[in-house]
PDB file of C-alpha atoms and ligand atoms in Angstrom:
ATOM      1  CA  MET A   1       1.929 -13.101  21.200  1.00  0.00           C
ATOM      2  CA  ALA A   2       0.924 -14.892  17.974  1.00  0.00           C
ATOM      3  CA  PRO A   3       1.772 -13.021  14.763  1.00  0.00           C
ATOM      4  CA  ARG A   4      -1.028 -11.049  13.139  1.00  0.00           C
ATOM      5  CA  SER A   5      -2.414 -12.721   9.974  1.00  0.00           C
ATOM      6  CA  ILE A   6      -2.230 -10.362   7.005  1.00  0.00           C
ATOM      7  CA  ILE A   7      -2.883 -10.226   3.268  1.00  0.00           C
ATOM      8  CA  ILE A   8      -1.082  -7.503   1.286  1.00  0.00           C
ATOM      9  CA  ASP A   9      -3.042  -6.351  -1.782  1.00  0.00           C
ATOM     10  CA  CYS A  10      -0.699  -4.380  -4.002  1.00  0.00           C
ATOM     11  CA  ASP A  11       0.325  -2.977  -7.398  1.00  0.00           C
ATOM     12  CA  PRO A  12       4.165  -3.183  -7.370  1.00  0.00           C
ATOM     13  CA  GLY A  13       5.423  -0.484  -7.817  1.00  0.00           C
ATOM     14  CA  GLN A  14       8.756   0.169  -6.120  1.00  0.00           C
ATOM     15  CA  ASP A  15       7.138   1.329  -2.877  1.00  0.00           C
ATOM     16  CA  ASP A  16       4.772  -1.643  -2.792  1.00  0.00           C
ATOM     17  CA  ALA A  17       7.866  -3.836  -3.146  1.00  0.00           C
ATOM     18  CA  VAL A  18       9.472  -2.250  -0.090  1.00  0.00           C
ATOM     19  CA  ALA A  19       6.231  -2.771   1.854  1.00  0.00           C
ATOM     20  CA  LEU A  20       6.398  -6.465   0.932  1.00  0.00           C
ATOM     21  CA  PHE A  21      10.036  -6.651   2.076  1.00  0.00           C
ATOM     22  CA  LEU A  22       9.177  -4.991   5.397  1.00  0.00           C
ATOM     23  CA  ALA A  23       6.389  -7.509   6.056  1.00  0.00           C
ATOM     24  CA  MET A  24       8.541 -10.466   4.964  1.00  0.00           C
ATOM     25  CA  ALA A  25      11.258  -9.322   7.385  1.00  0.00           C
ATOM     26  CA  SER A  26       8.828  -9.371  10.319  1.00  0.00           C
ATOM     27  CA  PRO A  27       7.535 -12.953  10.752  1.00  0.00           C
ATOM     28  CA  ASP A  28       7.381 -12.663  14.542  1.00  0.00           C
ATOM     29  CA  GLU A  29       4.754  -9.939  14.260  1.00  0.00           C
ATOM     30  CA  LEU A  30       3.147 -10.602  10.847  1.00  0.00           C
ATOM     31  CA  GLU A  31       2.069 -13.870   9.204  1.00  0.00           C
ATOM     32  CA  LEU A  32       1.891 -13.054   5.482  1.00  0.00           C
ATOM     33  CA  LEU A  33      -0.882 -15.409   4.310  1.00  0.00           C
ATOM     34  CA  GLY A  34      -0.726 -14.228   0.719  1.00  0.00           C
ATOM     35  CA  ILE A  35      -0.001 -11.421  -1.711  1.00  0.00           C
ATOM     36  CA  THR A  36      -2.855 -10.362  -3.968  1.00  0.00           C
ATOM     37  CA  THR A  37      -2.172  -8.100  -6.912  1.00  0.00           C
ATOM     38  CA  VAL A  38      -4.260  -5.558  -8.773  1.00  0.00           C
ATOM     39  CA  ALA A  39      -3.882  -3.310 -11.822  1.00  0.00           C
ATOM     40  CA  GLY A  40      -2.606   0.084 -10.739  1.00  0.00           C
ATOM     41  CA  ASN A  41       0.844   1.541 -11.244  1.00  0.00           C
ATOM     42  CA  VAL A  42       1.207  -0.786 -14.224  1.00  0.00           C
ATOM     43  CA  PRO A  43      -1.139  -3.404 -15.723  1.00  0.00           C
ATOM     44  CA  LEU A  44      -1.962  -6.568 -13.778  1.00  0.00           C
ATOM     45  CA  ALA A  45       0.345  -8.808 -15.837  1.00  0.00           C
ATOM     46  CA  LEU A  46       3.259  -6.725 -14.541  1.00  0.00           C
ATOM     47  CA  THR A  47       2.098  -6.142 -10.958  1.00  0.00           C
ATOM     48  CA  GLU A  48       1.667  -9.892 -10.406  1.00  0.00           C
ATOM     49  CA  ARG A  49       5.033 -10.642 -12.030  1.00  0.00           C
ATOM     50  CA  ASN A  50       6.705  -7.949  -9.935  1.00  0.00           C
ATOM     51  CA  ALA A  51       5.203  -9.335  -6.712  1.00  0.00           C
ATOM     52  CA  ARG A  52       6.564 -12.781  -7.594  1.00  0.00           C
ATOM     53  CA  MET A  53       9.990 -11.244  -8.292  1.00  0.00           C
ATOM     54  CA  MET A  54      10.001  -9.772  -4.768  1.00  0.00           C
ATOM     55  CA  CYS A  55       9.216 -13.202  -3.333  1.00  0.00           C
ATOM     56  CA  ASP A  56      12.253 -14.598  -5.187  1.00  0.00           C
ATOM     57  CA  ILE A  57      14.533 -11.766  -4.032  1.00  0.00           C
ATOM     58  CA  ALA A  58      13.412 -12.083  -0.412  1.00  0.00           C
ATOM     59  CA  LYS A  59      13.147 -15.900  -0.608  1.00  0.00           C
ATOM     60  CA  SER A  60       9.579 -15.675   0.635  1.00  0.00           C
ATOM     61  CA  SER A  61       7.150 -18.577   0.266  1.00  0.00           C
ATOM     62  CA  ALA A  62       4.102 -16.301   0.348  1.00  0.00           C
ATOM     63  CA  PRO A  63       1.654 -17.314  -2.414  1.00  0.00           C
ATOM     64  CA  VAL A  64       0.928 -14.684  -5.088  1.00  0.00           C
ATOM     65  CA  PHE A  65      -2.472 -14.214  -6.736  1.00  0.00           C
ATOM     66  CA  ALA A  66      -3.626 -12.055  -9.643  1.00  0.00           C
ATOM     67  CA  GLY A  67      -6.820 -10.071  -9.137  1.00  0.00           C
ATOM     68  CA  CYS A  68      -8.770  -7.431 -11.004  1.00  0.00           C
ATOM     69  CA  ALA A  69      -7.332  -6.086 -14.250  1.00  0.00           C
ATOM     70  CA  LYS A  70      -9.479  -2.941 -14.264  1.00  0.00           C
ATOM     71  CA  PRO A  71     -11.446  -0.726 -11.883  1.00  0.00           C
ATOM     72  CA  MET A  72     -15.069  -1.517 -11.001  1.00  0.00           C
ATOM     73  CA  LEU A  73     -16.579   1.147 -13.280  1.00  0.00           C
ATOM     74  CA  ARG A  74     -13.933   3.545 -14.574  1.00  0.00           C
ATOM     75  CA  ASP A  75     -11.380   2.963 -17.320  1.00  0.00           C
ATOM     76  CA  ALA A  76      -7.963   1.908 -16.083  1.00  0.00           C
ATOM     77  CA  ILE A  77      -5.204   4.496 -15.647  1.00  0.00           C
ATOM     78  CA  SER A  78      -1.585   3.717 -14.752  1.00  0.00           C
ATOM     79  CA  ALA A  79       1.631   5.427 -13.667  1.00  0.00           C
ATOM     80  CA  GLU A  80       4.536   4.288 -15.835  1.00  0.00           C
ATOM     81  CA  TYR A  81       5.731   7.906 -15.881  1.00  0.00           C
ATOM     82  CA  ILE A  82       6.605   7.477 -12.196  1.00  0.00           C
ATOM     83  CA  HIS A  83       7.420   3.777 -11.826  1.00  0.00           C
ATOM     84  CA  GLY A  84       8.877   3.079 -15.287  1.00  0.00           C
ATOM     85  CA  GLU A  85       7.559   0.716 -17.947  1.00  0.00           C
ATOM     86  CA  THR A  86       8.250  -2.394 -15.827  1.00  0.00           C
ATOM     87  CA  GLY A  87       6.673  -0.870 -12.722  1.00  0.00           C
ATOM     88  CA  ILE A  88       9.867  -1.554 -10.789  1.00  0.00           C
ATOM     89  CA  ASN A  89      12.467   0.260 -12.863  1.00  0.00           C
ATOM     90  CA  GLY A  90      15.773   0.452 -11.025  1.00  0.00           C
ATOM     91  CA  ILE A  91      16.382  -3.301 -10.941  1.00  0.00           C
ATOM     92  CA  ASP A  92      16.788  -5.804 -13.747  1.00  0.00           C
ATOM     93  CA  VAL A  93      13.615  -7.722 -14.462  1.00  0.00           C
ATOM     94  CA  PHE A  94      13.782 -11.538 -14.474  1.00  0.00           C
ATOM     95  CA  GLU A  95      11.244 -14.349 -14.812  1.00  0.00           C
ATOM     96  CA  PRO A  96      10.572 -15.327 -11.188  1.00  0.00           C
ATOM     97  CA  GLU A  97      10.558 -18.912  -9.923  1.00  0.00           C
ATOM     98  CA  THR A  98       7.699 -18.089  -7.566  1.00  0.00           C
ATOM     99  CA  PRO A  99       4.607 -19.361  -9.386  1.00  0.00           C
ATOM    100  CA  LEU A 100       1.382 -17.451  -9.894  1.00  0.00           C
ATOM    101  CA  GLN A 101      -1.459 -19.197  -8.085  1.00  0.00           C
ATOM    102  CA  ASP A 102      -4.388 -20.312 -10.246  1.00  0.00           C
ATOM    103  CA  GLN A 103      -7.038 -18.951  -7.879  1.00  0.00           C
ATOM    104  CA  HIS A 104      -8.295 -15.411  -8.515  1.00  0.00           C
ATOM    105  CA  ALA A 105      -7.137 -12.982  -5.835  1.00  0.00           C
ATOM    106  CA  VAL A 106     -10.700 -12.020  -4.915  1.00  0.00           C
ATOM    107  CA  ASP A 107     -11.578 -15.661  -4.259  1.00  0.00           C
ATOM    108  CA  PHE A 108      -8.381 -16.137  -2.247  1.00  0.00           C
ATOM    109  CA  ILE A 109      -9.337 -13.153  -0.072  1.00  0.00           C
ATOM    110  CA  ILE A 110     -12.862 -14.542   0.436  1.00  0.00           C
ATOM    111  CA  ASP A 111     -11.745 -18.137   1.124  1.00  0.00           C
ATOM    112  CA  THR A 112      -9.008 -17.004   3.519  1.00  0.00           C
ATOM    113  CA  LEU A 113     -11.338 -14.743   5.476  1.00  0.00           C
ATOM    114  CA  LEU A 114     -13.930 -17.519   5.734  1.00  0.00           C
ATOM    115  CA  GLY A 115     -11.232 -20.069   6.583  1.00  0.00           C
ATOM    116  CA  ASP A 116      -9.775 -21.157   9.902  1.00  0.00           C
ATOM    117  CA  LYS A 117      -7.902 -17.957  10.768  1.00  0.00           C
ATOM    118  CA  VAL A 118      -9.880 -16.129  13.419  1.00  0.00           C
ATOM    119  CA  THR A 119      -9.439 -12.736  11.794  1.00  0.00           C
ATOM    120  CA  VAL A 120      -7.206 -11.299   9.064  1.00  0.00           C
ATOM    121  CA  THR A 121      -5.839  -7.796   8.535  1.00  0.00           C
ATOM    122  CA  LEU A 122      -5.941  -6.523   4.962  1.00  0.00           C
ATOM    123  CA  ILE A 123      -3.199  -4.170   3.770  1.00  0.00           C
ATOM    124  CA  PRO A 124      -4.128  -2.610   0.411  1.00  0.00           C
ATOM    125  CA  THR A 125      -1.353  -0.481  -1.113  1.00  0.00           C
ATOM    126  CA  GLY A 126      -2.889  -0.025  -4.545  1.00  0.00           C
ATOM    127  CA  PRO A 127      -6.360   0.676  -5.949  1.00  0.00           C
ATOM    128  CA  LEU A 128      -9.056  -0.963  -3.797  1.00  0.00           C
ATOM    129  CA  THR A 129     -10.710  -2.953  -6.586  1.00  0.00           C
ATOM    130  CA  ASN A 130      -9.898  -6.441  -5.221  1.00  0.00           C
ATOM    131  CA  ILE A 131     -11.011  -5.613  -1.681  1.00  0.00           C
ATOM    132  CA  ALA A 132     -14.268  -3.970  -2.740  1.00  0.00           C
ATOM    133  CA  THR A 133     -15.047  -6.793  -5.186  1.00  0.00           C
ATOM    134  CA  ALA A 134     -14.522  -9.380  -2.432  1.00  0.00           C
ATOM    135  CA  ILE A 135     -16.825  -7.477  -0.058  1.00  0.00           C
ATOM    136  CA  LYS A 136     -19.563  -7.153  -2.682  1.00  0.00           C
ATOM    137  CA  LYS A 137     -19.196 -10.771  -3.818  1.00  0.00           C
ATOM    138  CA  ASN A 138     -19.458 -12.184  -0.282  1.00  0.00           C
ATOM    139  CA  PRO A 139     -20.304  -9.723   2.532  1.00  0.00           C
ATOM    140  CA  GLU A 140     -20.012 -12.600   5.017  1.00  0.00           C
ATOM    141  CA  ILE A 141     -16.279 -11.923   5.052  1.00  0.00           C
ATOM    142  CA  LEU A 142     -16.773  -8.587   6.813  1.00  0.00           C
ATOM    143  CA  PRO A 143     -16.822  -9.826  10.444  1.00  0.00           C
ATOM    144  CA  ARG A 144     -13.577 -11.734   9.755  1.00  0.00           C
ATOM    145  CA  ILE A 145     -11.698  -8.589   8.748  1.00  0.00           C
ATOM    146  CA  GLU A 146      -9.742  -7.467  11.818  1.00  0.00           C
ATOM    147  CA  GLU A 147      -8.672  -4.155  10.235  1.00  0.00           C
ATOM    148  CA  ILE A 148      -7.955  -2.646   6.830  1.00  0.00           C
ATOM    149  CA  VAL A 149      -4.765  -0.534   6.749  1.00  0.00           C
ATOM    150  CA  ILE A 150      -4.796   1.380   3.486  1.00  0.00           C
ATOM    151  CA  MET A 151      -2.327   3.596   1.660  1.00  0.00           C
ATOM    152  CA  GLY A 152      -4.501   6.165  -0.058  1.00  0.00           C
ATOM    153  CA  GLY A 153      -6.111   9.559  -0.014  1.00  0.00           C
ATOM    154  CA  ALA A 154      -4.958  12.996   1.035  1.00  0.00           C
ATOM    155  CA  MET A 155      -6.134  15.962   3.048  1.00  0.00           C
ATOM    156  CA  ARG A 156      -3.712  18.889   3.427  1.00  0.00           C
ATOM    157  CA  GLU A 157      -1.353  17.541   0.750  1.00  0.00           C
ATOM    158  CA  GLY A 158      -3.886  17.768  -2.092  1.00  0.00           C
ATOM    159  CA  GLY A 159      -3.702  15.244  -4.899  1.00  0.00           C
ATOM    160  CA  ASN A 160      -0.714  13.676  -6.654  1.00  0.00           C
ATOM    161  CA  ARG A 161      -2.472  12.560  -9.868  1.00  0.00           C
ATOM    162  CA  THR A 162      -5.044  15.338 -10.082  1.00  0.00           C
ATOM    163  CA  PRO A 163      -5.176  18.510  -7.997  1.00  0.00           C
ATOM    164  CA  SER A 164      -7.789  16.772  -5.831  1.00  0.00           C
ATOM    165  CA  ALA A 165      -7.010  13.056  -5.816  1.00  0.00           C
ATOM    166  CA  GLU A 166      -4.333  10.636  -4.691  1.00  0.00           C
ATOM    167  CA  PHE A 167      -3.598   7.907  -7.266  1.00  0.00           C
ATOM    168  CA  ASN A 168      -4.875   4.758  -5.480  1.00  0.00           C
ATOM    169  CA  ILE A 169      -8.241   6.328  -4.713  1.00  0.00           C
ATOM    170  CA  LEU A 170      -8.513   8.022  -8.127  1.00  0.00           C
ATOM    171  CA  VAL A 171      -7.979   4.779 -10.057  1.00  0.00           C
ATOM    172  CA  ASP A 172     -11.058   3.217  -8.451  1.00  0.00           C
ATOM    173  CA  PRO A 173     -13.091   5.707  -6.399  1.00  0.00           C
ATOM    174  CA  HIS A 174     -16.142   3.422  -6.437  1.00  0.00           C
ATOM    175  CA  ALA A 175     -14.111   0.650  -4.831  1.00  0.00           C
ATOM    176  CA  ALA A 176     -12.759   3.103  -2.273  1.00  0.00           C
ATOM    177  CA  ASP A 177     -16.318   4.187  -1.453  1.00  0.00           C
ATOM    178  CA  VAL A 178     -17.326   0.544  -0.822  1.00  0.00           C
ATOM    179  CA  VAL A 179     -14.310  -0.160   1.387  1.00  0.00           C
ATOM    180  CA  LEU A 180     -14.389   3.055   3.429  1.00  0.00           C
ATOM    181  CA  ASN A 181     -18.077   2.432   4.212  1.00  0.00           C
ATOM    182  CA  CYS A 182     -17.824  -1.316   4.905  1.00  0.00           C
ATOM    183  CA  GLY A 183     -18.120  -0.823   8.654  1.00  0.00           C
ATOM    184  CA  ARG A 184     -14.868  -2.521   9.634  1.00  0.00           C
ATOM    185  CA  PRO A 185     -11.926  -0.802  11.419  1.00  0.00           C
ATOM    186  CA  ILE A 186      -9.970   1.182   8.829  1.00  0.00           C
ATOM    187  CA  THR A 187      -6.688   3.060   9.180  1.00  0.00           C
ATOM    188  CA  LEU A 188      -5.962   5.287   6.179  1.00  0.00           C
ATOM    189  CA  MET A 189      -2.400   6.432   5.430  1.00  0.00           C
ATOM    190  CA  GLY A 190      -2.644   9.336   3.006  1.00  0.00           C
ATOM    191  CA  LEU A 191      -0.154  11.661   1.379  1.00  0.00           C
ATOM    192  CA  ASP A 192      -0.189  13.782   4.547  1.00  0.00           C
ATOM    193  CA  VAL A 193       1.817  10.992   6.150  1.00  0.00           C
ATOM    194  CA  THR A 194       3.712   9.542   3.204  1.00  0.00           C
ATOM    195  CA  HIS A 195       5.066  12.886   1.992  1.00  0.00           C
ATOM    196  CA  ARG A 196       6.938  13.099   5.306  1.00  0.00           C
ATOM    197  CA  VAL A 197       8.965   9.910   4.762  1.00  0.00           C
ATOM    198  CA  LEU A 198      11.339  11.025   2.020  1.00  0.00           C
ATOM    199  CA  SER A 199      14.034   8.628   0.834  1.00  0.00           C
ATOM    200  CA  THR A 200      16.900  11.078   1.306  1.00  0.00           C
ATOM    201  CA  GLU A 201      20.399  10.157   0.130  1.00  0.00           C
ATOM    202  CA  GLU A 202      21.512   9.582   3.738  1.00  0.00           C
ATOM    203  CA  ARG A 203      18.616   7.227   4.460  1.00  0.00           C
ATOM    204  CA  VAL A 204      19.125   5.298   1.215  1.00  0.00           C
ATOM    205  CA  ALA A 205      22.882   5.085   1.898  1.00  0.00           C
ATOM    206  CA  ARG A 206      22.186   3.466   5.277  1.00  0.00           C
ATOM    207  CA  ILE A 207      20.033   0.852   3.539  1.00  0.00           C
ATOM    208  CA  GLY A 208      22.721   0.365   0.893  1.00  0.00           C
ATOM    209  CA  ALA A 209      25.312  -0.307   3.600  1.00  0.00           C
ATOM    210  CA  LEU A 210      23.372  -3.430   4.633  1.00  0.00           C
ATOM    211  CA  ASN A 211      24.815  -5.277   1.629  1.00  0.00           C
ATOM    212  CA  ASN A 212      22.189  -7.978   1.229  1.00  0.00           C
ATOM    213  CA  PRO A 213      20.182  -8.721  -1.948  1.00  0.00           C
ATOM    214  CA  VAL A 214      16.944  -7.281  -0.558  1.00  0.00           C
ATOM    215  CA  ALA A 215      18.596  -4.027   0.536  1.00  0.00           C
ATOM    216  CA  ASP A 216      20.416  -3.812  -2.800  1.00  0.00           C
ATOM    217  CA  ALA A 217      17.139  -4.238  -4.691  1.00  0.00           C
ATOM    218  CA  THR A 218      15.547  -1.578  -2.481  1.00  0.00           C
ATOM    219  CA  VAL A 219      18.335   0.915  -3.227  1.00  0.00           C
ATOM    220  CA  GLY A 220      18.144   0.165  -6.934  1.00  0.00           C
ATOM    221  CA  MET A 221      14.394   0.707  -7.067  1.00  0.00           C
ATOM    222  CA  LEU A 222      14.516   3.884  -4.955  1.00  0.00           C
ATOM    223  CA  SER A 223      17.279   5.292  -7.137  1.00  0.00           C
ATOM    224  CA  PHE A 224      14.815   5.260 -10.039  1.00  0.00           C
ATOM    225  CA  PHE A 225      11.616   5.923  -8.117  1.00  0.00           C
ATOM    226  CA  HIS A 226      12.777   9.206  -6.564  1.00  0.00           C
ATOM    227  CA  ARG A 227      13.818  10.983  -9.773  1.00  0.00           C
ATOM    228  CA  TYR A 228      10.263  12.107 -10.621  1.00  0.00           C
ATOM    229  CA  ASP A 229       9.211  13.226  -7.136  1.00  0.00           C
ATOM    230  CA  THR A 230      12.410  15.128  -6.370  1.00  0.00           C
ATOM    231  CA  GLU A 231      11.783  17.197  -9.513  1.00  0.00           C
ATOM    232  CA  LYS A 232       8.039  17.567  -8.895  1.00  0.00           C
ATOM    233  CA  TYR A 233       8.277  18.460  -5.205  1.00  0.00           C
ATOM    234  CA  SER A 234      11.888  19.683  -5.359  1.00  0.00           C
ATOM    235  CA  SER A 235      12.266  17.416  -2.370  1.00  0.00           C
ATOM    236  CA  GLN A 236      15.286  15.481  -1.195  1.00  0.00           C
ATOM    237  CA  GLY A 237      14.082  11.992  -2.106  1.00  0.00           C
ATOM    238  CA  THR A 238      10.725  10.438  -2.814  1.00  0.00           C
ATOM    239  CA  PRO A 239       7.828   9.694  -0.476  1.00  0.00           C
ATOM    240  CA  LEU A 240       8.001   6.016   0.518  1.00  0.00           C
ATOM    241  CA  HIS A 241       4.227   5.603   0.490  1.00  0.00           C
ATOM    242  CA  ASP A 242       3.301   1.953   0.872  1.00  0.00           C
ATOM    243  CA  PRO A 243       5.660   0.709   3.614  1.00  0.00           C
ATOM    244  CA  CYS A 244       3.906   3.153   5.990  1.00  0.00           C
ATOM    245  CA  THR A 245       1.019   0.663   6.187  1.00  0.00           C
ATOM    246  CA  VAL A 246       3.199  -2.211   7.374  1.00  0.00           C
ATOM    247  CA  ALA A 247       5.193   0.090   9.676  1.00  0.00           C
ATOM    248  CA  TYR A 248       1.896   1.074  11.319  1.00  0.00           C
ATOM    249  CA  LEU A 249       1.234  -2.553  12.251  1.00  0.00           C
ATOM    250  CA  LEU A 250       4.775  -2.962  13.572  1.00  0.00           C
ATOM    251  CA  GLN A 251       5.136   0.342  15.469  1.00  0.00           C
ATOM    252  CA  PRO A 252       1.840   2.288  15.617  1.00  0.00           C
ATOM    253  CA  GLU A 253       3.486   4.703  18.068  1.00  0.00           C
ATOM    254  CA  LEU A 254       5.361   6.204  15.098  1.00  0.00           C
ATOM    255  CA  PHE A 255       2.077   7.667  13.837  1.00  0.00           C
ATOM    256  CA  LYS A 256      -0.476  10.282  14.867  1.00  0.00           C
ATOM    257  CA  THR A 257      -4.030   9.347  13.943  1.00  0.00           C
ATOM    258  CA  LYS A 258      -7.506  10.759  14.495  1.00  0.00           C
ATOM    259  CA  CYS A 259     -10.873   9.065  14.081  1.00  0.00           C
ATOM    260  CA  CYS A 260     -12.983  11.016  11.620  1.00  0.00           C
ATOM    261  CA  ASN A 261     -15.264  10.758   8.634  1.00  0.00           C
ATOM    262  CA  VAL A 262     -13.646  10.255   5.259  1.00  0.00           C
ATOM    263  CA  ALA A 263     -15.839  10.315   2.167  1.00  0.00           C
ATOM    264  CA  VAL A 264     -14.824   9.804  -1.483  1.00  0.00           C
ATOM    265  CA  GLU A 265     -15.993  11.828  -4.481  1.00  0.00           C
ATOM    266  CA  THR A 266     -17.123   9.377  -7.180  1.00  0.00           C
ATOM    267  CA  GLU A 267     -19.090  11.571  -9.602  1.00  0.00           C
ATOM    268  CA  SER A 268     -17.435  14.931 -10.335  1.00  0.00           C
ATOM    269  CA  GLU A 269     -14.882  14.779 -13.180  1.00  0.00           C
ATOM    270  CA  LEU A 270     -13.034  17.704 -11.599  1.00  0.00           C
ATOM    271  CA  THR A 271     -12.635  16.159  -8.143  1.00  0.00           C
ATOM    272  CA  THR A 272     -13.266  12.423  -8.609  1.00  0.00           C
ATOM    273  CA  GLY A 273     -11.148  10.396  -6.164  1.00  0.00           C
ATOM    274  CA  HIS A 274     -10.947  13.249  -3.662  1.00  0.00           C
ATOM    275  CA  THR A 275     -11.012  12.105  -0.028  1.00  0.00           C
ATOM    276  CA  ALA A 276     -13.012  14.597   2.032  1.00  0.00           C
ATOM    277  CA  VAL A 277     -11.494  14.212   5.511  1.00  0.00           C
ATOM    278  CA  ASP A 278     -13.750  15.713   8.206  1.00  0.00           C
ATOM    279  CA  PHE A 279     -10.787  16.298  10.514  1.00  0.00           C
ATOM    280  CA  TRP A 280     -12.561  18.953  12.630  1.00  0.00           C
ATOM    281  CA  HIS A 281     -15.836  17.009  12.855  1.00  0.00           C
ATOM    282  CA  VAL A 282     -17.869  19.755  11.196  1.00  0.00           C
ATOM    283  CA  THR A 283     -20.447  17.216  10.015  1.00  0.00           C
ATOM    284  CA  ASP A 284     -22.341  14.489  11.823  1.00  0.00           C
ATOM    285  CA  ARG A 285     -21.183  11.877   9.331  1.00  0.00           C
ATOM    286  CA  THR A 286     -20.014   8.574  10.802  1.00  0.00           C
ATOM    287  CA  ARG A 287     -16.398   8.635  11.928  1.00  0.00           C
ATOM    288  CA  ASN A 288     -15.500   5.629   9.757  1.00  0.00           C
ATOM    289  CA  VAL A 289     -11.733   6.021   9.483  1.00  0.00           C
ATOM    290  CA  ASN A 290      -8.670   6.232  11.702  1.00  0.00           C
ATOM    291  CA  TRP A 291      -6.970   8.977   9.671  1.00  0.00           C
ATOM    292  CA  ALA A 292      -3.157   9.050   9.921  1.00  0.00           C
ATOM    293  CA  TYR A 293      -1.885  12.610   9.704  1.00  0.00           C
ATOM    294  CA  ASP A 294       1.691  12.565  11.043  1.00  0.00           C
ATOM    295  CA  ILE A 295       4.655  10.198  11.357  1.00  0.00           C
ATOM    296  CA  ASP A 296       8.082  10.064  13.022  1.00  0.00           C
ATOM    297  CA  ALA A 297      10.044   9.864   9.760  1.00  0.00           C
ATOM    298  CA  ASP A 298      13.400   9.080  11.389  1.00  0.00           C
ATOM    299  CA  GLY A 299      11.756   6.354  13.450  1.00  0.00           C
ATOM    300  CA  PHE A 300      10.158   4.939  10.290  1.00  0.00           C
ATOM    301  CA  TYR A 301      13.501   4.717   8.484  1.00  0.00           C
ATOM    302  CA  ALA A 302      15.203   3.269  11.571  1.00  0.00           C
ATOM    303  CA  LEU A 303      12.562   0.508  11.617  1.00  0.00           C
ATOM    304  CA  LEU A 304      12.779  -0.095   7.863  1.00  0.00           C
ATOM    305  CA  THR A 305      16.588  -0.214   7.884  1.00  0.00           C
ATOM    306  CA  GLU A 306      16.731  -2.530  10.891  1.00  0.00           C
ATOM    307  CA  ARG A 307      14.228  -4.930   9.317  1.00  0.00           C
ATOM    308  CA  LEU A 308      15.875  -4.933   5.882  1.00  0.00           C
ATOM    309  CA  GLY A 309      19.117  -5.713   7.711  1.00  0.00           C
ATOM    310  CA  ARG A 310      17.597  -9.000   8.891  1.00  0.00           C
ATOM    311  CA  PHE A 311      17.759 -10.532   5.401  1.00  0.00           C
ATOM    312  CA  PRO A 312      20.781 -12.811   4.860  1.00  0.00           C
ATOM    313  CA  LEU A 313      23.833 -11.586   2.929  1.00  0.00           C
TER     314      LEU A 313
HETATM  315  O1  RIB B 401      -0.181   7.715  -4.492  1.00  0.00           O
HETATM  316  C1  RIB B 401       0.764   6.765  -4.074  1.00  0.00           C
HETATM  317  C2  RIB B 401       0.274   5.388  -4.314  1.00  0.00           C
HETATM  318  O2  RIB B 401       0.045   5.191  -5.704  1.00  0.00           O
HETATM  319  C3  RIB B 401       1.298   4.306  -3.913  1.00  0.00           C
HETATM  320  O3  RIB B 401       0.613   3.163  -3.480  1.00  0.00           O
HETATM  321  C4  RIB B 401       2.018   4.022  -5.190  1.00  0.00           C
HETATM  322  O4  RIB B 401       2.543   2.686  -5.240  1.00  0.00           O
HETATM  323  C5  RIB B 401       0.914   4.168  -6.194  1.00  0.00           C
HETATM  324  O5  RIB B 401       0.210   2.940  -6.233  1.00  0.00           O
HETATM  325 CA1   CA B 402       1.049   1.021  -4.562  1.00  0.00          CA
END
């Protein structure tokens, strides 16, 4: 079967970086047409540089594009307190050889979707500003979107940046509202899933034993990334949020999902960015989202470790 054409829209971010590695390690299943970057964990100048660094480390030829530097309406917020001032603390930063493409990420998304690929799957792992901007700028792209597999939102897990909101949705709730109501197939991986895939010492050690540059970079980044979450959640390791999206495309059987309505709060200062998941169908609102609510964590790490092991020593 031909590989699925994908664009990863991200804000690296250690976990975004691992999602990129997982996709780059899976060319038989996924054709990575491009990496678009957005302001999120750290400002755009760093997220685009970090994405290009990952291309160098993984020796990927995927083109990298810079997108929106701020949310559609709200002021930008970031997360250096989690990811470090570089956004990928845990590895030494270098100036990547992978160039930044001149084209704006939003225009790359539009041109690619209107191009010769029959359909494209979008994988946003940061705020949804680029995706929503592309949809509003040229709605003709909508029929060419095969599926949007998003890391964002929360139901039972509550928020991780406010009591009510998960970071990606909180940064740009207006963009999330546009995307979740665009009418295309959406699978949403929230904290209810990602908080179950903790990077325990044993799991990280298995990745470290692979002894290739990509696995080494992964271990370095996770060694920094988990310090905040282990203290906050007193958990053994940190939730590996973003690779869950790519894993879903590779092995959907690892996940439990349910089609239901998900709506985003965009007005209230107290609960802005909250994803109201109508899991028990108590309203007659359109069931617009395939909501992921459980994952086989050991199966996820077995997949991730096997794929990272494919990179050359
Ligand atoms: O809330 C987790 C999400 O916010 C992840 O995508 C992480 O990279 C940050 O962007
Ligand atoms: Ca991210």
